[in-house]
PDB file of C-alpha atoms in Angstrom:
ATOM      1  CA  MET A1320      -1.926 -29.954   3.749  1.00 45.00           C
ATOM      2  CA  GLN A1321      -4.830 -28.126   5.418  1.00 41.00           C
ATOM      3  CA  LYS A1322      -2.740 -27.765   8.573  1.00 42.00           C
ATOM      4  CA  VAL A1323       0.091 -26.161   6.581  1.00 39.00           C
ATOM      5  CA  VAL A1324      -2.261 -23.659   4.917  1.00 38.00           C
ATOM      6  CA  PHE A1325      -3.851 -22.762   8.269  1.00 36.00           C
ATOM      7  CA  THR A1326      -0.442 -22.281   9.848  1.00 37.00           C
ATOM      8  CA  LEU A1327       0.678 -20.018   6.981  1.00 31.00           C
ATOM      9  CA  VAL A1328      -2.412 -17.797   7.258  1.00 35.00           C
ATOM     10  CA  LEU A1329      -2.024 -17.616  11.038  1.00 32.00           C
ATOM     11  CA  LEU A1330       1.598 -16.573  10.609  1.00 35.00           C
ATOM     12  CA  LEU A1331       0.674 -13.805   8.182  1.00 34.00           C
ATOM     13  CA  PHE A1332      -1.827 -12.358  10.621  1.00 32.00           C
ATOM     14  CA  SER A1333       0.499 -12.570  13.597  1.00 33.00           C
ATOM     15  CA  ILE A1334       3.284 -10.809  11.714  1.00 33.00           C
ATOM     16  CA  SER A1335       1.133  -7.879  10.667  1.00 37.00           C
ATOM     17  CA  GLY A1336      -0.985  -7.463  13.764  1.00 40.00           C
ATOM     18  CA  VAL A1337      -3.464  -5.512  11.650  1.00 43.00           C
ATOM     19  CA  ALA A1338      -3.577  -7.558   8.435  1.00 49.00           C
ATOM     20  CA  GLU A1339      -6.650  -6.845   6.341  1.00 49.00           C
ATOM     21  CA  VAL A1340      -8.578  -9.209   4.046  1.00 46.00           C
ATOM     22  CA  LYS A1341      -9.802  -7.570   0.831  1.00 44.00           C
ATOM     23  CA  THR A1342     -12.008  -9.082  -1.849  1.00 43.00           C
ATOM     24  CA  ILE A1343     -10.803  -8.126  -5.334  1.00 37.00           C
ATOM     25  CA  ASN A1344     -12.670  -9.462  -8.377  1.00 40.00           C
ATOM     26  CA  GLY A1345     -14.153 -12.204  -6.233  1.00 49.00           C
ATOM     27  CA  LYS A1346     -10.796 -13.333  -4.827  1.00 48.00           C
ATOM     28  CA  LYS A1347      -9.651 -12.806  -1.252  1.00 47.00           C
ATOM     29  CA  GLU A1348      -6.292 -11.147  -0.764  1.00 46.00           C
ATOM     30  CA  ILE A1349      -4.439 -10.509   2.483  1.00 48.00           C
ATOM     31  CA  THR A1350      -3.053  -6.976   2.695  1.00 50.00           C
ATOM     32  CA  ILE A1351      -0.243  -6.464   5.199  1.00 55.00           C
ATOM     33  CA  PRO A1352       0.723  -2.885   6.082  1.00 57.00           C
ATOM     34  CA  PRO A1353       4.392  -1.910   6.031  1.00 61.00           C
ATOM     35  CA  ALA A1354       6.471  -2.797   9.080  1.00 79.00           C
ATOM     36  CA  THR A1355       7.250   0.898   9.572  1.00 91.00           C
ATOM     37  CA  LEU A1356       5.241   3.889   8.339  1.00 95.00           C
ATOM     38  CA  ASN A1357       7.681   6.467   6.992  1.00 95.00           C
ATOM     39  CA  ILE A1358       5.763   9.729   7.231  1.00 95.00           C
ATOM     40  CA  ILE A1359       6.748  13.099   5.780  1.00 95.00           C
ATOM     41  CA  TYR A1360       4.880  16.140   7.089  1.00 94.00           C
ATOM     42  CA  PRO A1361       4.979  19.723   5.753  1.00 92.00           C
ATOM     43  CA  LYS A1362       7.512  22.134   7.144  1.00 82.00           C
ATOM     44  CA  THR A1363       5.436  25.160   8.113  1.00 71.00           C
ATOM     45  CA  MET A1364       8.279  27.431   9.186  1.00 63.00           C
ATOM     46  CA  PRO A1365      12.098  27.403   8.900  1.00 58.00           C
ATOM     47  CA  SER A1366      12.578  26.498  12.576  1.00 54.00           C
ATOM     48  CA  LEU A1367      10.029  24.332  14.329  1.00 54.00           C
ATOM     49  CA  ILE A1368      10.170  22.813  17.811  1.00 57.00           C
ATOM     50  CA  GLU A1369       7.743  19.929  17.577  1.00 57.00           C
ATOM     51  CA  ASP A1370       6.706  19.851  21.231  1.00 57.00           C
ATOM     52  CA  ASN A1371       5.687  23.509  21.002  1.00 68.00           C
ATOM     53  CA  TYR A1372       3.407  22.987  18.011  1.00 86.00           C
ATOM     54  CA  TYR A1373       0.002  21.498  18.766  1.00 92.00           C
ATOM     55  CA  PRO A1374      -0.871  19.756  15.436  1.00 93.00           C
ATOM     56  CA  LEU A1375       2.506  18.018  15.303  1.00 93.00           C
ATOM     57  CA  HIS A1376       2.343  16.975  18.938  1.00 93.00           C
ATOM     58  CA  LEU A1377      -1.169  15.655  18.351  1.00 96.00           C
ATOM     59  CA  LEU A1378      -0.042  13.755  15.250  1.00 96.00           C
ATOM     60  CA  LYS A1379       2.921  12.226  17.034  1.00 95.00           C
ATOM     61  CA  THR A1380       0.819  11.199  20.047  1.00 96.00           C
ATOM     62  CA  ALA A1381      -1.874   9.630  17.846  1.00 97.00           C
ATOM     63  CA  LEU A1382       0.779   7.591  16.032  1.00 97.00           C
ATOM     64  CA  LYS A1383       2.257   6.431  19.341  1.00 96.00           C
ATOM     65  CA  ARG A1384      -1.148   5.337  20.618  1.00 97.00           C
ATOM     66  CA  SER A1385      -1.937   3.513  17.362  1.00 96.00           C
ATOM     67  CA  GLY A1386       0.675   0.840  18.001  1.00 94.00           C
ATOM     68  CA  TYR A1387       2.200   1.242  14.541  1.00 95.00           C
ATOM     69  CA  LYS A1388       5.930   1.683  14.118  1.00 95.00           C
ATOM     70  CA  TYR A1389       6.684   4.950  12.360  1.00 95.00           C
ATOM     71  CA  THR A1390       9.201   7.616  11.471  1.00 94.00           C
ATOM     72  CA  LEU A1391       8.147  11.255  11.264  1.00 92.00           C
ATOM     73  CA  THR A1392      10.244  13.572   9.107  1.00 92.00           C
ATOM     74  CA  PRO A1393       9.705  17.196   7.970  1.00 91.00           C
ATOM     75  CA  ALA A1394       9.720  18.048   4.276  1.00 92.00           C
ATOM     76  CA  ALA A1395      12.965  19.507   2.954  1.00 88.00           C
ATOM     77  CA  GLU A1396      11.606  23.041   2.463  1.00 88.00           C
ATOM     78  CA  VAL A1397       8.849  25.361   3.615  1.00 85.00           C
ATOM     79  CA  LEU A1398       5.927  25.209   1.167  1.00 86.00           C
ATOM     80  CA  GLY A1399       2.737  27.221   0.770  1.00 83.00           C
ATOM     81  CA  GLN A1400      -0.623  25.670   1.563  1.00 84.00           C
ATOM     82  CA  ASN A1401      -1.669  24.934  -2.024  1.00 86.00           C
ATOM     83  CA  ARG A1402       1.703  23.404  -2.846  1.00 91.00           C
ATOM     84  CA  VAL A1403       1.480  21.110   0.187  1.00 93.00           C
ATOM     85  CA  LEU A1404      -1.920  19.829  -0.971  1.00 94.00           C
ATOM     86  CA  LYS A1405      -0.504  19.104  -4.427  1.00 95.00           C
ATOM     87  CA  GLU A1406       2.473  17.263  -2.934  1.00 95.00           C
ATOM     88  CA  ILE A1407       0.116  15.072  -0.895  1.00 96.00           C
ATOM     89  CA  GLU A1408      -1.766  14.189  -4.075  1.00 95.00           C
ATOM     90  CA  LYS A1409       1.563  13.265  -5.670  1.00 94.00           C
ATOM     91  CA  GLY A1410       2.615  11.251  -2.598  1.00 94.00           C
ATOM     92  CA  THR A1411       5.762  13.237  -1.795  1.00 95.00           C
ATOM     93  CA  ILE A1412       4.221  14.517   1.470  1.00 96.00           C
ATOM     94  CA  ASP A1413       2.063  12.138   3.498  1.00 97.00           C
ATOM     95  CA  VAL A1414      -0.007  14.253   5.872  1.00 97.00           C
ATOM     96  CA  THR A1415      -1.041  17.836   6.483  1.00 96.00           C
ATOM     97  CA  TRP A1416      -3.497  19.697   8.704  1.00 95.00           C
ATOM     98  CA  THR A1417      -5.696  22.303   7.083  1.00 94.00           C
ATOM     99  CA  MET A1418      -9.218  23.666   6.924  1.00 93.00           C
ATOM    100  CA  THR A1419     -11.652  21.490   5.044  1.00 94.00           C
ATOM    101  CA  ASP A1420     -13.861  22.331   2.084  1.00 92.00           C
ATOM    102  CA  LYS A1421     -15.597  20.316  -0.643  1.00 93.00           C
ATOM    103  CA  GLU A1422     -12.698  20.504  -3.088  1.00 93.00           C
ATOM    104  CA  ARG A1423     -10.106  19.360  -0.543  1.00 95.00           C
ATOM    105  CA  GLU A1424     -12.231  16.408   0.526  1.00 96.00           C
ATOM    106  CA  ASP A1425     -12.662  15.437  -3.139  1.00 95.00           C
ATOM    107  CA  ARG A1426      -8.901  15.486  -3.685  1.00 95.00           C
ATOM    108  CA  LEU A1427      -7.619  14.106  -0.384  1.00 97.00           C
ATOM    109  CA  LEU A1428      -8.549  11.720   2.433  1.00 97.00           C
ATOM    110  CA  PRO A1429      -9.683  13.501   5.646  1.00 97.00           C
ATOM    111  CA  ILE A1430     -10.026  12.218   9.178  1.00 98.00           C
ATOM    112  CA  ARG A1431     -13.111  14.120  10.284  1.00 98.00           C
ATOM    113  CA  VAL A1432     -11.969  15.011  13.787  1.00 98.00           C
ATOM    114  CA  PRO A1433     -11.711  18.826  14.167  1.00 97.00           C
ATOM    115  CA  LEU A1434      -8.225  19.200  15.638  1.00 97.00           C
ATOM    116  CA  PHE A1435      -8.990  22.628  17.121  1.00 96.00           C
ATOM    117  CA  LYS A1436     -12.659  21.852  17.939  1.00 96.00           C
ATOM    118  CA  GLY A1437     -13.768  24.479  15.413  1.00 95.00           C
ATOM    119  CA  LEU A1438     -11.793  27.381  16.878  1.00 94.00           C
ATOM    120  CA  PHE A1439     -10.323  28.430  13.542  1.00 93.00           C
ATOM    121  CA  GLY A1440     -13.807  29.651  12.669  1.00 95.00           C
ATOM    122  CA  TRP A1441     -13.875  31.880  15.777  1.00 96.00           C
ATOM    123  CA  ARG A1442     -12.432  35.062  14.284  1.00 96.00           C
ATOM    124  CA  VAL A1443     -11.452  38.360  15.832  1.00 96.00           C
ATOM    125  CA  MET A1444     -10.213  41.143  13.595  1.00 96.00           C
ATOM    126  CA  PHE A1445      -7.060  43.168  13.142  1.00 97.00           C
ATOM    127  CA  ILE A1446      -7.546  46.822  12.248  1.00 96.00           C
ATOM    128  CA  ASN A1447      -5.372  49.841  11.655  1.00 96.00           C
ATOM    129  CA  GLU A1448      -5.525  51.585  15.031  1.00 95.00           C
ATOM    130  CA  GLN A1449      -6.052  54.919  13.285  1.00 94.00           C
ATOM    131  CA  ASN A1450      -9.508  53.674  12.185  1.00 95.00           C
ATOM    132  CA  LEU A1451     -10.603  52.460  15.626  1.00 94.00           C
ATOM    133  CA  ALA A1452     -13.169  55.208  16.297  1.00 94.00           C
ATOM    134  CA  HIS A1453     -14.959  54.590  12.999  1.00 92.00           C
ATOM    135  CA  LEU A1454     -14.829  50.787  13.079  1.00 95.00           C
ATOM    136  CA  SER A1455     -15.971  50.595  16.706  1.00 93.00           C
ATOM    137  CA  GLN A1456     -19.448  51.580  15.458  1.00 94.00           C
ATOM    138  CA  LEU A1457     -19.864  48.280  13.571  1.00 95.00           C
ATOM    139  CA  LYS A1458     -22.518  46.062  15.148  1.00 95.00           C
ATOM    140  CA  THR A1459     -24.252  43.877  12.544  1.00 96.00           C
ATOM    141  CA  LEU A1460     -23.602  41.815   9.421  1.00 97.00           C
ATOM    142  CA  ASP A1461     -25.213  44.545   7.332  1.00 96.00           C
ATOM    143  CA  ASP A1462     -22.741  47.055   8.801  1.00 96.00           C
ATOM    144  CA  LEU A1463     -19.880  44.813   7.630  1.00 96.00           C
ATOM    145  CA  LYS A1464     -21.090  44.754   4.030  1.00 95.00           C
ATOM    146  CA  SER A1465     -19.763  48.289   3.494  1.00 93.00           C
ATOM    147  CA  ILE A1466     -16.312  47.356   4.872  1.00 95.00           C
ATOM    148  CA  TYR A1467     -13.328  45.881   3.031  1.00 97.00           C
ATOM    149  CA  PHE A1468     -11.927  42.634   4.409  1.00 98.00           C
ATOM    150  CA  LEU A1469      -8.476  41.121   3.894  1.00 97.00           C
ATOM    151  CA  GLN A1470      -7.732  37.384   3.513  1.00 96.00           C
ATOM    152  CA  GLY A1471      -5.330  34.970   1.865  1.00 92.00           C
ATOM    153  CA  GLN A1472      -6.055  34.277  -1.776  1.00 90.00           C
ATOM    154  CA  ASP A1473      -6.134  30.482  -1.371  1.00 85.00           C
ATOM    155  CA  TRP A1474      -7.784  30.339   2.074  1.00 90.00           C
ATOM    156  CA  PRO A1475     -11.259  28.713   2.357  1.00 89.00           C
ATOM    157  CA  ASP A1476     -12.185  31.641   4.648  1.00 93.00           C
ATOM    158  CA  THR A1477     -12.107  33.986   1.654  1.00 95.00           C
ATOM    159  CA  LYS A1478     -14.966  32.142  -0.043  1.00 94.00           C
ATOM    160  CA  ILE A1479     -16.896  31.942   3.236  1.00 95.00           C
ATOM    161  CA  LEU A1480     -16.734  35.736   3.664  1.00 97.00           C
ATOM    162  CA  ARG A1481     -17.713  36.406   0.053  1.00 97.00           C
ATOM    163  CA  ASP A1482     -20.572  33.903   0.178  1.00 96.00           C
ATOM    164  CA  ASN A1483     -21.979  35.918   3.103  1.00 97.00           C
ATOM    165  CA  GLY A1484     -21.991  39.125   1.063  1.00 97.00           C
ATOM    166  CA  LEU A1485     -18.717  40.622   2.312  1.00 97.00           C
ATOM    167  CA  VAL A1486     -16.125  42.337   0.124  1.00 97.00           C
ATOM    168  CA  VAL A1487     -12.676  40.752   0.313  1.00 97.00           C
ATOM    169  CA  SER A1488      -9.266  41.799  -1.031  1.00 96.00           C
ATOM    170  CA  THR A1489      -6.601  39.105  -1.106  1.00 96.00           C
ATOM    171  CA  SER A1490      -2.892  38.389  -1.262  1.00 94.00           C
ATOM    172  CA  LEU A1491      -0.885  35.164  -1.438  1.00 88.00           C
ATOM    173  CA  ASP A1492       1.523  36.512   1.177  1.00 88.00           C
ATOM    174  CA  LEU A1493       0.549  36.781   4.861  1.00 89.00           C
ATOM    175  CA  GLU A1494       2.952  39.621   5.600  1.00 91.00           C
ATOM    176  CA  PHE A1495       1.658  41.653   2.674  1.00 94.00           C
ATOM    177  CA  LEU A1496      -1.868  41.454   4.092  1.00 95.00           C
ATOM    178  CA  PHE A1497      -0.582  43.482   7.049  1.00 95.00           C
ATOM    179  CA  VAL A1498       0.989  45.942   4.605  1.00 95.00           C
ATOM    180  CA  MET A1499      -2.382  46.257   2.868  1.00 96.00           C
ATOM    181  CA  LEU A1500      -4.045  46.908   6.227  1.00 96.00           C
ATOM    182  CA  GLU A1501      -1.518  49.631   7.038  1.00 95.00           C
ATOM    183  CA  ARG A1502      -1.957  51.278   3.619  1.00 94.00           C
ATOM    184  CA  GLY A1503      -5.747  51.350   3.836  1.00 93.00           C
ATOM    185  CA  ARG A1504      -6.323  48.705   1.168  1.00 95.00           C
ATOM    186  CA  GLY A1505      -8.546  46.858   3.632  1.00 95.00           C
ATOM    187  CA  ASP A1506     -10.304  47.645   6.911  1.00 96.00           C
ATOM    188  CA  LEU A1507     -10.665  44.318   8.759  1.00 97.00           C
ATOM    189  CA  PHE A1508      -8.306  41.339   8.747  1.00 97.00           C
ATOM    190  CA  PRO A1509     -10.027  38.404  10.527  1.00 97.00           C
ATOM    191  CA  ARG A1510      -7.772  35.890  12.272  1.00 96.00           C
ATOM    192  CA  SER A1511      -8.537  32.917  14.487  1.00 94.00           C
ATOM    193  CA  ILE A1512      -8.430  33.578  18.210  1.00 94.00           C
ATOM    194  CA  LEU A1513      -5.589  31.038  18.245  1.00 91.00           C
ATOM    195  CA  GLU A1514      -3.485  33.104  15.833  1.00 89.00           C
ATOM    196  CA  ILE A1515      -4.119  36.696  16.730  1.00 90.00           C
ATOM    197  CA  LYS A1516      -1.963  37.100  19.855  1.00 89.00           C
ATOM    198  CA  ASP A1517       1.230  35.733  18.290  1.00 87.00           C
ATOM    199  CA  GLU A1518       0.703  37.709  15.084  1.00 91.00           C
ATOM    200  CA  TYR A1519       0.067  40.893  17.076  1.00 92.00           C
ATOM    201  CA  GLU A1520       3.423  40.460  18.813  1.00 91.00           C
ATOM    202  CA  VAL A1521       5.153  40.013  15.451  1.00 90.00           C
ATOM    203  CA  PHE A1522       3.570  42.935  13.601  1.00 92.00           C
ATOM    204  CA  LYS A1523       2.708  45.531  16.294  1.00 90.00           C
ATOM    205  CA  ASN A1524       6.028  47.353  15.878  1.00 90.00           C
ATOM    206  CA  GLN A1525       5.683  47.555  12.087  1.00 89.00           C
ATOM    207  CA  MET A1526       2.366  49.441  11.971  1.00 91.00           C
ATOM    208  CA  PRO A1527      -0.328  50.976  14.235  1.00 94.00           C
ATOM    209  CA  LEU A1528      -2.037  47.625  14.797  1.00 94.00           C
ATOM    210  CA  ALA A1529      -5.069  46.967  16.997  1.00 95.00           C
ATOM    211  CA  VAL A1530      -7.817  44.383  17.464  1.00 95.00           C
ATOM    212  CA  LEU A1531     -11.446  45.381  16.938  1.00 94.00           C
ATOM    213  CA  PRO A1532     -12.833  45.209  20.492  1.00 93.00           C
ATOM    214  CA  GLN A1533     -16.571  44.678  20.059  1.00 94.00           C
ATOM    215  CA  LEU A1534     -17.075  42.103  17.290  1.00 95.00           C
ATOM    216  CA  MET A1535     -16.144  38.583  16.316  1.00 95.00           C
ATOM    217  CA  LEU A1536     -17.136  36.312  13.430  1.00 97.00           C
ATOM    218  CA  LYS A1537     -18.068  32.670  13.927  1.00 96.00           C
ATOM    219  CA  TYR A1538     -18.509  29.923  11.338  1.00 96.00           C
ATOM    220  CA  LYS A1539     -17.999  26.175  11.059  1.00 94.00           C
ATOM    221  CA  SER A1540     -14.530  25.538   9.633  1.00 91.00           C
ATOM    222  CA  PRO A1541     -12.904  22.387  10.995  1.00 95.00           C
ATOM    223  CA  ILE A1542      -9.214  21.701  10.528  1.00 96.00           C
ATOM    224  CA  TYR A1543      -8.533  18.029   9.833  1.00 97.00           C
ATOM    225  CA  PHE A1544      -5.577  15.804   9.148  1.00 98.00           C
ATOM    226  CA  PHE A1545      -5.512  15.057   5.397  1.00 98.00           C
ATOM    227  CA  PHE A1546      -3.800  12.192   3.554  1.00 98.00           C
ATOM    228  CA  ASN A1547      -3.313  10.750   0.066  1.00 96.00           C
ATOM    229  CA  LYS A1548      -6.461   8.885  -1.025  1.00 94.00           C
ATOM    230  CA  ASN A1549      -4.489   6.114  -2.725  1.00 91.00           C
ATOM    231  CA  ASP A1550      -2.323   5.286   0.291  1.00 88.00           C
ATOM    232  CA  PRO A1551      -4.642   5.123   3.317  1.00 93.00           C
ATOM    233  CA  GLU A1552      -2.431   3.156   5.715  1.00 95.00           C
ATOM    234  CA  ILE A1553      -1.077   6.252   7.493  1.00 96.00           C
ATOM    235  CA  ALA A1554      -4.608   7.618   7.845  1.00 97.00           C
ATOM    236  CA  LYS A1555      -5.704   4.321   9.411  1.00 97.00           C
ATOM    237  CA  ALA A1556      -2.935   4.560  12.000  1.00 97.00           C
ATOM    238  CA  VAL A1557      -3.681   8.193  12.884  1.00 97.00           C
ATOM    239  CA  ASN A1558      -7.426   7.546  13.025  1.00 97.00           C
ATOM    240  CA  LYS A1559      -6.887   4.606  15.358  1.00 97.00           C
ATOM    241  CA  GLY A1560      -4.678   6.712  17.629  1.00 97.00           C
ATOM    242  CA  LEU A1561      -7.144   9.621  17.715  1.00 97.00           C
ATOM    243  CA  LYS A1562      -9.983   7.274  18.685  1.00 97.00           C
ATOM    244  CA  ILE A1563      -7.912   5.925  21.563  1.00 98.00           C
ATOM    245  CA  MET A1564      -6.990   9.464  22.669  1.00 98.00           C
ATOM    246  CA  ARG A1565     -10.578  10.692  22.545  1.00 97.00           C
ATOM    247  CA  LYS A1566     -11.841   7.717  24.537  1.00 97.00           C
ATOM    248  CA  SER A1567      -9.173   8.089  27.243  1.00 97.00           C
ATOM    249  CA  GLY A1568      -9.550  11.882  27.515  1.00 97.00           C
ATOM    250  CA  GLU A1569      -5.989  12.488  26.312  1.00 97.00           C
ATOM    251  CA  PHE A1570      -7.205  14.413  23.248  1.00 97.00           C
ATOM    252  CA  ASP A1571      -9.060  16.924  25.442  1.00 96.00           C
ATOM    253  CA  GLU A1572      -6.089  17.205  27.807  1.00 96.00           C
ATOM    254  CA  LEU A1573      -3.739  18.023  24.956  1.00 96.00           C
ATOM    255  CA  PHE A1574      -6.196  20.510  23.454  1.00 96.00           C
ATOM    256  CA  ASP A1575      -6.537  22.314  26.792  1.00 95.00           C
ATOM    257  CA  LYS A1576      -2.781  22.319  27.379  1.00 94.00           C
ATOM    258  CA  TYR A1577      -2.079  24.154  24.130  1.00 93.00           C
ATOM    259  CA  ASN A1578      -5.228  26.251  23.715  1.00 93.00           C
ATOM    260  CA  GLY A1579      -6.895  26.680  27.111  1.00 92.00           C
ATOM    261  CA  GLU A1580      -5.145  29.887  28.183  1.00 92.00           C
ATOM    262  CA  ILE A1581      -5.662  31.504  24.778  1.00 91.00           C
ATOM    263  CA  ILE A1582      -9.400  30.818  24.935  1.00 92.00           C
ATOM    264  CA  LYS A1583      -9.619  32.081  28.501  1.00 89.00           C
ATOM    265  CA  ASN A1584      -7.801  35.334  27.688  1.00 88.00           C
ATOM    266  CA  ALA A1585      -9.778  36.115  24.506  1.00 87.00           C
ATOM    267  CA  HIS A1586     -12.702  37.673  26.475  1.00 87.00           C
ATOM    268  CA  LEU A1587     -15.165  36.183  24.009  1.00 89.00           C
ATOM    269  CA  HIS A1588     -18.232  36.797  26.176  1.00 89.00           C
ATOM    270  CA  ASP A1589     -17.612  40.561  25.858  1.00 90.00           C
ATOM    271  CA  LYS A1590     -18.104  40.496  22.074  1.00 93.00           C
ATOM    272  CA  ILE A1591     -21.008  40.633  19.673  1.00 95.00           C
ATOM    273  CA  VAL A1592     -20.921  37.357  17.752  1.00 95.00           C
ATOM    274  CA  ILE A1593     -21.846  37.490  14.068  1.00 97.00           C
ATOM    275  CA  GLU A1594     -22.590  33.997  12.744  1.00 96.00           C
ATOM    276  CA  LEU A1595     -21.718  33.311   9.124  1.00 97.00           C
ATOM    277  CA  ARG A1596     -22.755  30.331   7.023  1.00 96.00           C
ATOM    278  CA  ASN A1597     -20.130  28.108   5.454  1.00 95.00           C
ATOM    279  CA  TYR A1598     -21.798  27.104   2.194  1.00 94.00           C
ATOM    280  CA  ASP A1599     -18.765  25.035   1.218  1.00 91.00           C
ATOM    281  CA  LEU A1600     -18.916  22.802   4.291  1.00 93.00           C
ATOM    282  CA  PRO A1601     -18.788  19.177   3.089  1.00 95.00           C
ATOM    283  CA  ARG A1602     -21.893  17.051   3.606  1.00 94.00           C
ATOM    284  CA  LEU A1603     -20.097  14.551   5.857  1.00 96.00           C
ATOM    285  CA  THR A1604     -18.905  17.171   8.368  1.00 96.00           C
ATOM    286  CA  PRO A1605     -19.891  15.812  11.824  1.00 96.00           C
ATOM    287  CA  VAL A1606     -21.726  18.981  12.856  1.00 95.00           C
ATOM    288  CA  ASN A1607     -24.113  17.129  15.189  1.00 94.00           C
ATOM    289  CA  ASP A1608     -21.435  15.396  17.271  1.00 95.00           C
ATOM    290  CA  LYS A1609     -21.143  17.899  20.112  1.00 94.00           C
ATOM    291  CA  SER A1610     -18.163  16.071  21.607  1.00 94.00           C
ATOM    292  CA  LEU A1611     -16.027  17.212  18.665  1.00 96.00           C
ATOM    293  CA  TRP A1612     -16.669  20.962  18.955  1.00 96.00           C
ATOM    294  CA  LEU A1613     -16.094  23.662  21.560  1.00 94.00           C
ATOM    295  CA  SER A1614     -19.265  25.532  22.436  1.00 91.00           C
ATOM    296  CA  PHE A1615     -19.618  29.012  23.901  1.00 86.00           C
ATOM    297  CA  ASP A1616     -21.041  27.413  27.033  1.00 85.00           C
ATOM    298  CA  GLN A1617     -17.653  25.779  27.646  1.00 87.00           C
ATOM    299  CA  VAL A1618     -15.709  29.054  27.404  1.00 85.00           C
ATOM    300  CA  PRO A1619     -14.665  30.458  30.814  1.00 80.00           C
TER     301      PRO A1619
END
């Protein structure tokens, strides 16, 4: 009888590969993950070539390295950021990548590996080119407190700017923020160094658009993969894959492939850097693990 029980337990573990023993109310239960993880990710734009989009490529590679079997499918429609977070809570979308804050970490399950090594907190600023002479005189944080900023209504960046004493006007629509900039309803529109070039190409023919040459903002604002708290199996797979990628150097290689040229061409050493505090940074943010963040010393 003992031999039969031992054989059965051994079979359960060999089938799952990653079976987990949990103790519930004093009783041990064997939890076996699904044979295939069926993963739905948010559709961020109507047409998306996965291999050209860093977070998706990173997600797919982490899943491959994890050893889990999986399918990866986009959601049926393009959804706004807040709606995506709600759908993850409901379980209709399984994973997203977004900037962290205390509320998001309360609602969802993060993997605390900054996908962009903190670069979404390295912000250069769009301006209306007609205001260049005036805005080129800005040098300090105190100078910025008399200037009107533009940001998305539901972006964590908006609270960061306001918490540092800056005045911010908002819109739910990205394109309308450029309209507001053109119409003088805001002076500075901060964007990550990873976003600004592509957005300039899109909007430069619609208004007299320029980038403020002398200043940049910098604050801690990691972008993580987030998952449903009640269904952690996908997060386990992605976390396992990311650990393998970081140890082998593949994570850094992929980061450099997608972001290296942008960083190099941003001319960051020519700018005055104004550091802002992120008062909404969660307590468990791995700020002291230097291997997770890009430093100015590493910028060419």
